[in-house]
Amino acid sequence: MTSEGMGRGGQRSRFTPGVVRDGGRKELSSKPTSGSSIQHVYGAQHPPFDPLLHGTLLKAAPKAPSTPVKAKRVSTFQEFESDTSDAWDAGEDDGLLAMAAESLNTDVVMETASRVLRNHSERQERHKRREAPGPEQKPKPSAEPPPVPSGDLRLVKSVSESHTSCSAESASDTVPLQRSQSLPHLVTVALGGTSDPSAVSSSALSEREASRLDKFKQLLAGPNTDLEELRKLSWSGIPKPVRPITWKLLSGYLPANVDRRPATLQRKQKEYFAFIEHYYDSRNDDVHQDTYRQIHIDIPRMSPEALILQPKVTEIFERILFIWAIRHPASGYVQGINDLVTPFFVVFMCEHIEEEEVDAADVSRVPADVLRNVEADTYWCMSKLLDGIQDNYTFAQPGIQMKVKMLEELVSRIDEPVHRHLEQHEVRYLQFAFRWMNNLLMREVPLRCTVRLWDTYQSEPDGFSRFHLYVCAAFLVRWRKEVLEERDFQELLLFLQNLPTAHWGDEDVSLLLAEAYRLKFAFADAPNHYKK
């Protein structure tokens, strides 16, 4: 079956099920793309994570409820699900918070939940002020309840639970497209009774960001950085001034000991340019010219174009990708790996430019020695990332195919109507989710959102492999209303390949991550949850 597909630029291209073109992946084949035989896999030491074979839920000690409630007997997952509001519920389900605290500090969870709800509330207030009250709307009472303590902030029911109760409201829902399905329609947050709520919100936001930046600086200033604390602090986002050093630490590129860092940087940078001197001249040899030619073709297709098309940046990316391919013969270069260079390069360049947006910067004005250091740092951090997901890019890309299958099973459990709708219209997960796994959603969301997403990925154990699966599930269910409204195979597939995320920001990513964390908590250690 063949249908029309559409790229990010809006041009239609031919689409063949199972093969995503211009989406950042190599076309699947039953035989190797180069060489006369299949090479052994040298780099895929890390077996892909399979929730179906993983352990069981951690058990937390029972905690006495703060108010008298009727004792609950949880004997099946269905009863557990019906009695549970959310994994972050601080009222009825204190036991769940205790369980979550074993894998992620409760303060971090509550801080993230509080910030997500607060940001969402502020956006709701701005949206309501822009619209004049209609004939059926009543003015909001001036008296507001006192602010709820952060420990009592809670998310609403999960996506899978709220769908049945809110289906009647979805038809008349006029909320903007960026709203997450897992949030309530109205969230009331006390603003201190001032006459200018927006000013107070902005001021409070600045104070919170300044406070977070101070926490990062204090943690990074010590002689030995506590990486576990740094991960907990980074989960809900990393301030821009400290993001480069934090990424280098979380990726394992730099040591935790401050005194060892200069020597490590000097040694790794020297090692990288030794690779350049030894290997790069071979790019025109018969055995490597196909690899180099494909890299040379793929780089201009990347974004942001204003940055990538600068000659010096193009040269840097070509060197990074070619050296990585030569040193990893088990996979070689595969379309999609090129996109993974961009976030590291952009974050590390932010230290050395004055422009707010990197894509507006003229890289030719940056000193040559600075560019050399950024190039080496980008290469090593990208290599660290790919070490954990290299089975995504070995022959036949088995890691991606397994993850797509796991995504299908997960969505069938958390949102059966969406799963059944895709099946009825013969849309296969491989047709849209292959690119999600191959490019880590970089073609689906703006670069600024990718950077924020990677803050959390680097804070999570196996974030780019395990946690990414739950982010993709939350991402698909996020568009459930639009998906269910599509009644045509072609239109449905075009929508899933061109999701309207151009105006997404940190708030949208935070909501997506919050829902992904809930799914991970519910399913990662509970293989029986997959059984119908």
Tab-separated table of C-alpha atoms in Angstrom, residues 51-52 76-79 81 158-161 163-164 405-420 423 429 470 473 476-477 480 515 518-519 522-523 526-532:
chain	number	residue	atom	x	y	z
A	51	PRO	CA	9.250	-4.009	30.507
A	52	LEU	CA	7.619	-7.385	29.894
A	76	THR	CA	-6.143	-6.881	41.190
A	77	PHE	CA	-4.746	-4.219	38.930
A	78	GLN	CA	-8.258	-3.201	37.895
A	79	GLU	CA	-9.206	-2.470	41.510
A	81	GLU	CA	-6.446	1.406	39.005
A	158	SER	CA	-4.195	9.442	34.419
A	159	VAL	CA	-4.957	9.786	30.742
A	160	SER	CA	-6.394	6.309	30.556
A	161	GLU	CA	-8.784	6.986	33.447
A	163	HIS	CA	-10.825	9.581	28.882
A	164	THR	CA	-14.031	7.794	29.756
A	405	LYS	CA	6.634	-3.041	19.324
A	406	MET	CA	6.853	-2.203	23.030
A	407	LEU	CA	5.246	1.188	22.327
A	408	GLU	CA	2.344	-0.545	20.575
A	409	GLU	CA	1.791	-2.868	23.544
A	410	LEU	CA	2.017	0.008	26.010
A	411	VAL	CA	-0.486	2.212	24.147
A	412	SER	CA	-2.909	-0.711	23.875
A	413	ARG	CA	-2.977	-0.814	27.692
A	414	ILE	CA	-3.088	2.886	28.526
A	415	ASP	CA	-5.449	4.051	25.763
A	416	GLU	CA	-7.254	1.218	24.031
A	417	PRO	CA	-9.558	3.494	21.935
A	418	VAL	CA	-6.545	5.154	20.282
A	419	HIS	CA	-4.864	1.808	19.691
A	420	ARG	CA	-8.044	0.310	18.221
A	423	GLU	CA	-5.716	-0.641	13.879
A	429	TYR	CA	3.133	2.048	14.547
A	470	TYR	CA	7.256	6.222	27.957
A	473	ALA	CA	3.628	6.783	24.638
A	476	LEU	CA	0.986	9.796	21.174
A	477	VAL	CA	-1.813	9.858	23.757
A	480	ARG	CA	-5.774	11.376	21.218
A	515	GLU	CA	2.881	11.968	32.190
A	518	ARG	CA	3.626	8.383	35.692
A	519	LEU	CA	3.551	5.734	32.976
A	522	ALA	CA	2.982	2.288	36.686
A	523	PHE	CA	4.399	-0.038	34.024
A	526	ALA	CA	4.857	-4.253	36.581
A	527	PRO	CA	4.965	-6.675	33.650
A	528	ASN	CA	1.514	-8.068	34.544
A	529	HIS	CA	0.006	-4.686	33.720
A	530	TYR	CA	0.507	-5.530	30.057
A	531	LYS	CA	-1.724	-8.588	30.326
A	532	LYS	CA	-5.347	-8.092	29.373
